[in-house]
XYZ file of C-alpha atoms in Angstrom:
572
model
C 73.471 152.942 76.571
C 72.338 151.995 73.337
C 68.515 152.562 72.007
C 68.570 148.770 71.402
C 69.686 147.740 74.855
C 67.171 149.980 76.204
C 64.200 148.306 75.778
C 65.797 145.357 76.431
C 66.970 146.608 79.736
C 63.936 147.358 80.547
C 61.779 144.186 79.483
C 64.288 142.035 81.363
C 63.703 144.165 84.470
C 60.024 143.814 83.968
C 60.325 140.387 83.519
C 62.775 140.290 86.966
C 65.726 138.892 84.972
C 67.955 141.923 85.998
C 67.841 144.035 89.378
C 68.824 147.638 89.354
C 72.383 146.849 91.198
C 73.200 144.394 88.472
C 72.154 146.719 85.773
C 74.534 149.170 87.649
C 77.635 146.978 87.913
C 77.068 145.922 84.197
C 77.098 149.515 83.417
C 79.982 150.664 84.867
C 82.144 147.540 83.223
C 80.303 148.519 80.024
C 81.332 152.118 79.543
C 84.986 150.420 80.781
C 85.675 148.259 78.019
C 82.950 149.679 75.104
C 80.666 146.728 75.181
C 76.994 146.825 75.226
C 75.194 146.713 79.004
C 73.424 143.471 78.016
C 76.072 142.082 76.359
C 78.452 142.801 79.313
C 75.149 141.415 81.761
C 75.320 137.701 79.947
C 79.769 137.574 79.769
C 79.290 138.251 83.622
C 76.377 135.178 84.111
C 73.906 137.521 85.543
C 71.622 136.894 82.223
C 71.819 133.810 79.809
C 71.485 133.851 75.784
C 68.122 131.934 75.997
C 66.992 135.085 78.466
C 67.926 137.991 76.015
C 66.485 135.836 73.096
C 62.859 135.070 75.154
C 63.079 139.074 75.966
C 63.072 140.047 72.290
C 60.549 137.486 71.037
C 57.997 139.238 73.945
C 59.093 142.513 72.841
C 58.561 141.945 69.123
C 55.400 139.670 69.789
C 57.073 136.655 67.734
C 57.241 133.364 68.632
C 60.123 131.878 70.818
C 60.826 128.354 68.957
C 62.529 125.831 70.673
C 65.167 124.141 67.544
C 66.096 120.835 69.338
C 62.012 119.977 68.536
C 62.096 120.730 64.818
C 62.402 117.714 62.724
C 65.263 119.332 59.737
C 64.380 117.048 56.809
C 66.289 117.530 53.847
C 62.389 119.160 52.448
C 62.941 121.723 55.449
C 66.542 122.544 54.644
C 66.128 122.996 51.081
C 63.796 126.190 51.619
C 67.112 128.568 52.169
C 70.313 127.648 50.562
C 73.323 127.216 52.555
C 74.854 130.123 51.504
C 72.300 132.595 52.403
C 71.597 130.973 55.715
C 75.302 131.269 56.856
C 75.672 134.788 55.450
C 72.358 136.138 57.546
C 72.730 133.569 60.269
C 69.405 131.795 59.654
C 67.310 128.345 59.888
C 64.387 127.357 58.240
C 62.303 125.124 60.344
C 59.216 125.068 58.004
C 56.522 126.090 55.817
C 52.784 127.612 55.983
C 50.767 125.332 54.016
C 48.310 128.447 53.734
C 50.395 131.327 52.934
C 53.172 129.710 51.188
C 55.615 131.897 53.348
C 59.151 129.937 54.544
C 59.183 129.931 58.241
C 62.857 130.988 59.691
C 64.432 131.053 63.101
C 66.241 134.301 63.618
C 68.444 135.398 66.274
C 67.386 139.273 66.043
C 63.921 140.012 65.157
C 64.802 143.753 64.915
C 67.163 143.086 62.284
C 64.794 144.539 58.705
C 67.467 144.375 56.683
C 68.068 140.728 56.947
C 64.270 139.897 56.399
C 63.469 141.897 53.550
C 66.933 140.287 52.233
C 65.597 137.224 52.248
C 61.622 138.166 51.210
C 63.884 139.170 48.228
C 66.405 136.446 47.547
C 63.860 133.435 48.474
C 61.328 135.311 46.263
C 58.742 134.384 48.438
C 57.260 135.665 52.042
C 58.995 134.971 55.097
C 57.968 134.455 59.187
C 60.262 135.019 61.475
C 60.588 132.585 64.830
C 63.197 133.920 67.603
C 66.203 131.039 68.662
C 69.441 131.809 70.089
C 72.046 132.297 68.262
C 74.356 130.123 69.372
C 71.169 127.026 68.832
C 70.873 128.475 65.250
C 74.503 128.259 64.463
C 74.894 124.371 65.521
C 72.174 123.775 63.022
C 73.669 125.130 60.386
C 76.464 123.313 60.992
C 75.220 119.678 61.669
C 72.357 120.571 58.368
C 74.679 122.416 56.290
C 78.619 121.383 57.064
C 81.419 123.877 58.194
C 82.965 124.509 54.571
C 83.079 123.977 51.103
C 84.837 120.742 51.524
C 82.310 119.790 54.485
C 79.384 117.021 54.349
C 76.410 119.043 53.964
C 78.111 120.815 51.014
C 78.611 117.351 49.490
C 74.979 116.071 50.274
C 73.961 119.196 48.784
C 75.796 118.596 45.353
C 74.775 115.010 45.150
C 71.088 115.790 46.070
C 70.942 118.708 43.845
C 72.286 116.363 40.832
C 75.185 118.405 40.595
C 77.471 115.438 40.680
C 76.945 112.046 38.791
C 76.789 109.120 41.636
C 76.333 106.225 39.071
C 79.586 104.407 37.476
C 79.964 102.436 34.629
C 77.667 99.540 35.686
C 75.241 101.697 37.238
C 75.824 101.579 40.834
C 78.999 103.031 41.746
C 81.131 100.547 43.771
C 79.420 97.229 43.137
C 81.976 96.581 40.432
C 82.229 93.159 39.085
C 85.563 92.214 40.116
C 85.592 94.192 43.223
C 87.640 96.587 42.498
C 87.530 99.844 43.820
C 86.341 103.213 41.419
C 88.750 106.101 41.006
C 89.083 108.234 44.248
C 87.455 111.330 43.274
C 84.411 109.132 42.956
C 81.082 111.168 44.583
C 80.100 108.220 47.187
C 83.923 107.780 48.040
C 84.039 111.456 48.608
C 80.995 111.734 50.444
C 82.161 108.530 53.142
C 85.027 110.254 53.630
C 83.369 113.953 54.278
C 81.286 111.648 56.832
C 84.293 110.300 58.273
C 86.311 113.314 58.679
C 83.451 116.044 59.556
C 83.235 113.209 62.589
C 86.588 113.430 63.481
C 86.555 116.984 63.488
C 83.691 116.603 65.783
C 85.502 115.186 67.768
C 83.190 111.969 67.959
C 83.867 108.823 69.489
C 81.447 107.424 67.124
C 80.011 107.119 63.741
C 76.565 105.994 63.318
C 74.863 104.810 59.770
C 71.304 103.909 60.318
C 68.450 102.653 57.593
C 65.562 104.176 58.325
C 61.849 103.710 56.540
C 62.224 106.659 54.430
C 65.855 107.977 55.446
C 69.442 107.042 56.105
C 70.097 108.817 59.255
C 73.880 109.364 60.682
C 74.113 110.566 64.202
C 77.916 111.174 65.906
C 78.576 110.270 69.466
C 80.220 113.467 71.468
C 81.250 112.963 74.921
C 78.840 110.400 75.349
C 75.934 112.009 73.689
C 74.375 111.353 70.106
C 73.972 114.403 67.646
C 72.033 113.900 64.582
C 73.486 115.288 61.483
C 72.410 115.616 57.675
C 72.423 112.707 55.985
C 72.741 111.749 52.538
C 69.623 111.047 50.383
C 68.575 107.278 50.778
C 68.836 105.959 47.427
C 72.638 106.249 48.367
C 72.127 104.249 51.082
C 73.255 100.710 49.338
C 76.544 102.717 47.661
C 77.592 103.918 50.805
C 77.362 100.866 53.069
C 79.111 98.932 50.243
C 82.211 101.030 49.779
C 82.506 101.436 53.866
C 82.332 97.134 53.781
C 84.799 97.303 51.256
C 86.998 98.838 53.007
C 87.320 97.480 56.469
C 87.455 94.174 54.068
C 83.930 92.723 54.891
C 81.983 90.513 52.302
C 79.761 92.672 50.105
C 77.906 89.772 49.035
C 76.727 88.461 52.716
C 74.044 90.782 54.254
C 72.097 88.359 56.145
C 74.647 88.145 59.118
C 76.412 90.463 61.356
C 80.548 91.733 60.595
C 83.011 93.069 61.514
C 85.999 94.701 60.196
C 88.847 97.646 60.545
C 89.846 100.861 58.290
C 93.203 102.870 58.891
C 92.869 106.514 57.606
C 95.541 109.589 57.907
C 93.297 112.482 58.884
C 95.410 115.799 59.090
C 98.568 113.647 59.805
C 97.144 111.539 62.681
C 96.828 107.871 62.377
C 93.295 106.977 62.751
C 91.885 103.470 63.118
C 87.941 102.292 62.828
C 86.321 99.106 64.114
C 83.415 98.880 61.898
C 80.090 97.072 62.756
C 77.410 96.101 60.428
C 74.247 94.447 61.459
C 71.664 93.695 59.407
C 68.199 95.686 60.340
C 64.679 95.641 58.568
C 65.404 98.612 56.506
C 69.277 97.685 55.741
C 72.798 96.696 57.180
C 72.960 99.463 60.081
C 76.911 100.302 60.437
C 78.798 101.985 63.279
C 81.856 102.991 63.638
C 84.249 103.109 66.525
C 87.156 106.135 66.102
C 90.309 105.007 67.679
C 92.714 108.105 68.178
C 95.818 106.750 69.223
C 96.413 109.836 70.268
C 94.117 110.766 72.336
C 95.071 107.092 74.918
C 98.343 108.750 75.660
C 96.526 110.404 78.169
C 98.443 111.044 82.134
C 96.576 109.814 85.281
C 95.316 113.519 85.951
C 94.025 114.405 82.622
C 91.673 111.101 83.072
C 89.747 113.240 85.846
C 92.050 112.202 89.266
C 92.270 114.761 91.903
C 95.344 115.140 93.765
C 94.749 112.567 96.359
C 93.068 109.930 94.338
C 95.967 110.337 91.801
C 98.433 109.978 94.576
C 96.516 106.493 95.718
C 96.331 105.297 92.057
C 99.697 105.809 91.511
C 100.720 104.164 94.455
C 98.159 100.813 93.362
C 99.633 100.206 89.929
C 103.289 100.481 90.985
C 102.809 97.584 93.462
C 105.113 94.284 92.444
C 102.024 91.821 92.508
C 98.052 91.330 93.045
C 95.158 92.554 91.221
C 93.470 95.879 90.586
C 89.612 96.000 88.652
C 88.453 98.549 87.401
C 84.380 98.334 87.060
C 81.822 100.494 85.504
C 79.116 99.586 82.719
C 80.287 99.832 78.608
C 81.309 102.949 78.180
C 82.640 103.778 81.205
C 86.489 104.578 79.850
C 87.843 101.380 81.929
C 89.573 100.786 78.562
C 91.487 103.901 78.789
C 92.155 104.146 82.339
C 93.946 100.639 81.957
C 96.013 102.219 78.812
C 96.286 104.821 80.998
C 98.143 102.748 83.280
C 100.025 100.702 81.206
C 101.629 103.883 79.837
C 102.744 105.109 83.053
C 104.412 102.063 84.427
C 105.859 101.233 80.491
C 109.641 101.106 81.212
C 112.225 99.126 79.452
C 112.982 97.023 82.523
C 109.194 95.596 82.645
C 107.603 93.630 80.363
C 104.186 93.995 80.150
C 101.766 91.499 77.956
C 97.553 91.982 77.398
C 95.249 89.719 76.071
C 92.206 92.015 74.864
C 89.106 91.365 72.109
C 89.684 92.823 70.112
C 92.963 95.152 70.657
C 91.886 98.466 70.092
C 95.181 100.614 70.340
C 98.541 99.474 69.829
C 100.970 100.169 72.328
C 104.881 100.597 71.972
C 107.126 98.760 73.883
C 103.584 96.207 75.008
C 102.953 92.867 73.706
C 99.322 92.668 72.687
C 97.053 89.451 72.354
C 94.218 89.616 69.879
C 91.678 86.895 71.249
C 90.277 84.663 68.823
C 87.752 82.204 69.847
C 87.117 80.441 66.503
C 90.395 78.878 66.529
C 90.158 78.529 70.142
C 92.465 81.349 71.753
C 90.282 82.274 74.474
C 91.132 84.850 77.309
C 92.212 81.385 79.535
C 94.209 79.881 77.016
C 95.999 82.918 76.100
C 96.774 84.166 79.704
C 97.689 80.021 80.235
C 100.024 81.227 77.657
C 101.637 83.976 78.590
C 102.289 83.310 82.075
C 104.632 81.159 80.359
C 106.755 84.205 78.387
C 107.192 85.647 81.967
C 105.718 88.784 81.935
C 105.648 91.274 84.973
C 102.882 93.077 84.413
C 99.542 91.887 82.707
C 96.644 92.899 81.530
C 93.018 91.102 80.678
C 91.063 93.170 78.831
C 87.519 91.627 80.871
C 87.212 89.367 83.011
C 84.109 86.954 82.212
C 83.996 83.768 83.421
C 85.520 81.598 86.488
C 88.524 80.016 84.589
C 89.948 83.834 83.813
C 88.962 84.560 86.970
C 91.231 81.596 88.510
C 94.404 82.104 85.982
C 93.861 85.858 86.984
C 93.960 85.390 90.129
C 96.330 82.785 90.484
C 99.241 84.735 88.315
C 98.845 88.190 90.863
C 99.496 85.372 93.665
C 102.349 84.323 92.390
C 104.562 88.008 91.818
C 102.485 89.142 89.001
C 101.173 92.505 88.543
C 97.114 92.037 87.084
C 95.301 94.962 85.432
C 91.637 93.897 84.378
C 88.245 94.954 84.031
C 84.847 93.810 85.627
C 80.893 94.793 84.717
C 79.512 96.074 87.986
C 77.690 99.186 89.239
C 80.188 100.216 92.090
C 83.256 99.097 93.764
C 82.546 97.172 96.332
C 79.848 94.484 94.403
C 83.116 93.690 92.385
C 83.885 91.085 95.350
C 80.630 89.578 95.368
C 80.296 89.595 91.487
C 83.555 87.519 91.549
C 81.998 85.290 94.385
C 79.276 84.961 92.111
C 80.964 83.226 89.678
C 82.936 80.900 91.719
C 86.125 82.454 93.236
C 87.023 81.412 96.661
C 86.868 85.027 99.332
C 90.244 83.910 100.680
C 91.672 84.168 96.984
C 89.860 86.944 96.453
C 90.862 89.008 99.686
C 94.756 87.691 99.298
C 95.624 89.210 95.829
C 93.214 91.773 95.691
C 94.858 95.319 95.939
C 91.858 97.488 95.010
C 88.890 97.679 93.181
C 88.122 100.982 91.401
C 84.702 101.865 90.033
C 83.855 104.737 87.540
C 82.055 106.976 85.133
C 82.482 109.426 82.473
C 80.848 113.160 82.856
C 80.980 115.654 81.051
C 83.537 118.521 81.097
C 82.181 122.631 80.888
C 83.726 124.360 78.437
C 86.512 125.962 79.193
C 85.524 129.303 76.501
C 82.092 129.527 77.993
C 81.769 128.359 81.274
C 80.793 130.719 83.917
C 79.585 130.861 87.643
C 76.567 129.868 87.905
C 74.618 128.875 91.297
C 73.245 126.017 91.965
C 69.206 125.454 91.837
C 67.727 124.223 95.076
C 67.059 120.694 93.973
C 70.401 120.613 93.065
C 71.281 121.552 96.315
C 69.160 119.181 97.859
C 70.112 115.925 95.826
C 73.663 116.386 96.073
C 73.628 117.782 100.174
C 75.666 121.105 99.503
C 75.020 123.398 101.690
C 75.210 127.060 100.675
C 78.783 128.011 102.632
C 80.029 124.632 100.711
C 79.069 126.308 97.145
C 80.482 129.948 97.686
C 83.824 128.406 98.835
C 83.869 126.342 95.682
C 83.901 127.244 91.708
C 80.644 126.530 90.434
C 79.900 126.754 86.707
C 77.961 126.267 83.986
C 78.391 127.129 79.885
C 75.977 128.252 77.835
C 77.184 127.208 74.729
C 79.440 128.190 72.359
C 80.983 127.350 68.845
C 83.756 125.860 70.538
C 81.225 123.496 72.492
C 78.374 121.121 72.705
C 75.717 122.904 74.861
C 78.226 123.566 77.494
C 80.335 120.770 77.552
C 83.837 119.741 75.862
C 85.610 116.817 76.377
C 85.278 114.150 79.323
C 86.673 113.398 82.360
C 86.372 110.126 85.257
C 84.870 109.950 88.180
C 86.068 107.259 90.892
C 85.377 105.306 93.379
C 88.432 103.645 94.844
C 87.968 100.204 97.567
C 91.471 99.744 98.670
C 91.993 96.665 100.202
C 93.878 96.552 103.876
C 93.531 94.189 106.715
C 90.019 95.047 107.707
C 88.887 94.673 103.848
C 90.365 91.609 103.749
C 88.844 90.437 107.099
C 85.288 91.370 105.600
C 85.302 90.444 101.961
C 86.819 86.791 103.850
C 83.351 86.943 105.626
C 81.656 86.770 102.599
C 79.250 90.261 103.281
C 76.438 90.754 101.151
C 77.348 93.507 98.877
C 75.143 96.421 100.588
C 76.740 95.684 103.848
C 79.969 95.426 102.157
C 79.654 98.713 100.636
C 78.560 100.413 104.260
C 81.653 98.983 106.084
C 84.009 100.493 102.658
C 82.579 104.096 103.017
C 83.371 103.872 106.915
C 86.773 102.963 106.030
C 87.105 106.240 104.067
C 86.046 104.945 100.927
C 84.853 108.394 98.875
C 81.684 107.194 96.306
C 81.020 108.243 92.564
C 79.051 110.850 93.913
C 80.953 112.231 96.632
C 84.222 112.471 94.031
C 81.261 113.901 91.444
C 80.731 116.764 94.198
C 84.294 117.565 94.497
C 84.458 118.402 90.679
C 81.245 120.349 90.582
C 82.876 122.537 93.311
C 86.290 122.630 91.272
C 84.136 123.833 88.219
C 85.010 120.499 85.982
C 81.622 119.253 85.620
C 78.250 120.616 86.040
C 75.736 118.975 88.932
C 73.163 117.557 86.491
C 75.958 115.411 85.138
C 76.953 114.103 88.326
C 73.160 113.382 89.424
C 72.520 111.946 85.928
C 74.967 109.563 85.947
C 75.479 108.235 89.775
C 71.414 108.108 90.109
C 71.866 104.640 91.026
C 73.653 105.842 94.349
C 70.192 107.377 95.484
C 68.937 103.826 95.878
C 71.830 103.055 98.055
């Protein structure tokens, strides 16, 4: 065992992190494969990162800082240079007004060499702050990019005055005719570092906000906002003008809200954008919507089914006629489980037709409708429409009011096949919601074939995931019982550079109301929804949270995912 582990070993006993049979176990596998005992002790889940890390900073007497409090302004980041906290694995996170000494977080506080480095480099005193690794690397990364090519490198340049960011009129791309500059331009550069360190992100989202003092961009991954470094904001104007310019807004109108598209080729995929920009007190706030068209050509068990759900599904949408919703709030990938669909039952011999605002992926072999409003194609004139071009299949991309409702309706009644989407909390309160606004139960119960509610969670990484058991609350909020958990696969990741805290990627959860006799007897009786919802379950309907459980005990998702997002089941 190494001097180093050691004391470590035997803090983490002290502190009742490790028992003497663990430290055994870890031992043996250790002198096995050459690793260190604490090393081997975290790979095999007995201790996490955040454990070893609050073990040293007791050891050393230094501070244990937490990074996800720290606010890194561009004043905070600028204390070590990129280069030197990448080489030495480093973050500043402040400075003492009374000493003058830069403040850094630092994985090992044992580690001289790499202190007195920087005492020397920085020409100035340093504290040291312990944070784990892994936190410290993800900072580096979101303050100061993955690469020379990368955003924060570019940020860097342009704060730094390294590159000029003016053009012959003095702002760079409010040109009088509206041209556009030359493509190496700095701003053009820098929107596109934005756009493509978000793609390699892999966010869902890109977010451009005016702040008081700041232009702040945050990317949405797997559901979850991360706040990255953004450019000075005397760039802010530049920037926001060259992304209106090219999803073809007007530069000249900032008073009112718009909306517009960019196509990009990003490492040979075909990307498209839907760009919003709203006007906000401190400037025109724009976000951006990624649209992979890749990543919709997804199968109905990547989007989260389990065997038997998938089975059900796939026996749903390969019915001749009726209707199938799919609820959930915004956000809730109904959008993609209804491309989903569409791709799986996308054969020559069918001809399939949607009517969507707007149509965010284009489908081969699928006739899309763009709804337009202003010149009066609403989603009930357009499906008026194409029920006349004899379609088998359609879908509406919502359903909103009681005349799409009624066409809706009306076409699954008469041998079409209806794909649509509704905003409600579960399954079941998609009957009354459609009561609400005006459609008749015995329409309602004779072309309904099922309504299908969902959610998106959270996947654990696949690199770092590990068992992990379940707290008691946990235990208590979900109802698994302790012989339920050992027969399953529970984990959890700690984090990796391949991950987001844990998590990569998304998957559904579902809640499917299929519609038989006795649903049809009982949504005819016009139920309230709570009582509707009872008499579903007893008919075998499985809830959010019951599927939720299922892929906590497969090891897909963690259980603070599924309690997060089906807490409005507790108050059912």
């Amino acid at each position: 065992m190494a001097a180093k582990d050691d004391f470590l070993i035997e803090l983490l006993m002290d502190m009742g992190q490790v028992s003497q049979e663990q430290l055994d176990a870890a031992q043996e596998l250790a002198n096995l494969n050459g690793n260190g005992v604490v090393d081997t002790l975290v790979e095999q889940g007995v201790l996490q990162p955040i454990d070893v890390t609050h073990a040293m900073a007791t050891y050393y007497g230094t501070e244990l800082v937490d990074l996800g409090s720290v606010n890194f302004s561009d004043e905070i980041i600028s204390l070590v240079p990129r280069h030197l906290a990448k080489k030495y694995n480093v973050v500043p996170i402040g400075k003492n007004d009374d000493t003058g000494a830069v403040i850094v977080a630092v994985a090992d506080p044992s580690d001289l060499e790499v202190i007195d480095s920087l005492r020397m480099l920085l020409n100035t005193d340093v504290e040291i702050r312990v944070a784990p690794a892994n936190e410290i690397e993800e900072i580096i990364e979101q303050c100061y990019g993955s690469g020379d090519n990368s955003l924060g490198k570019m940020i860097q340049e342009i704060t730094e005055g390294e590159v000029n960011i003016t053009g012959p009129g003095g702002v760079l791309d409010e040109i009088d005719d509206g041209s556009e500059v030359e493509s190496d331009a700095p701003v053009i550069k820098l929107v596109n570092s934005i756009i493509v360190d978000a793609f390699r992100a892999r966010a869902s989202d890109i977010h451009l906000e005016p702040m008081q003092k700041t232009f702040r961009v945050r990317y949405r991954i797997d559901g979850n906002l991360h706040e990255v470094k953004g450019p000075p904001k005397r760039l802010q104007p530049s920037i926001i003008t060259r992304l209106k310019i090219q999803s073809n807004m007007s530069i000249a109108e900032k008073r009112i809200p718009q909306d517009g598209r960019i196509q990009m080729n990003i490492g040979g995929r075909a990307l498209d954008f839907r760009v919003s920009c709203l006007p906000t007190t401190h400037g025109e706030s724009i976000v951006m919507r990624i649209l992979d068209k890749e990543g919709i050509k997804l199968g109905l068990a990547e989007l989260g089914f389990l065997t038997d759900d998938q089975q059900i599904f796939e026996r749903l949408i390969s019915m001749p006629d009726g209707i199938l919703l799919v609820t959930g709030p915004t956000g809730s990938g109904k959008t993609t489980t209804l491309y989903a669909c569409l791709n799986y039952i996308n054969h020559p011999d069918r001809k399939i037709i949607t009517v969507e605002d707007p149509v965010e992926y284009v489908l081969s072999g699928i006739n899309q409708v763009h709804v337009n409003e202003m010149v009066g194609l609403t989603f009930s004139a357009a499906l008026r429409a194409i029920l006349r071009q004899a379609p088998n299949i359609i879908m509406v991309g919502e359903i909103r009011d009681l005349e799409t409702a009624s066409i809706a309706i009306n076409a699954s009644l008469t041998g079409h096949l209806v794909f649509s989407t509704l905003h409600t909390n579960d399954a079941p309160s998609a009957v009354t919601r459609l009561i609400d606004i005006g459609v008749k139960p015995f329409l309602i119960a004779t072309s309904a074939r099922a309504f299908m509610a969902q959610r998106l969670v959270r996947k654990i990484c696949k690199k770092c995931g590990q068992p992990v058991p379940l707290t008691e609350r946990e235990r208590t909020i979900l109802k698994i019982d302790e012989a339920t958990e050992r027969a399953g696969n529970v984990l959890k990741g700690p984090g990796c550079p391949n991950c987001k805290g844990g998590y990569r990627g998304r998957i559904g959860i579902f809640e499917i109301f299929q519609v038989g006799e006795e649903a049809r007897r009982l949504i005819y009786e016009k139920l309230p929804a709570s009582v509707l919802r009872a008499k579903a379950r007893e008919l075998g309907m499985r809830t959010l949270r019951e599927d939720g459980i299922r892929k906590v005990l497969a090891g897909l998702t963690s259980a603070d995912e599924v309690i997060q997002t089906t807490v409005t089941e507790l108050e059912q």
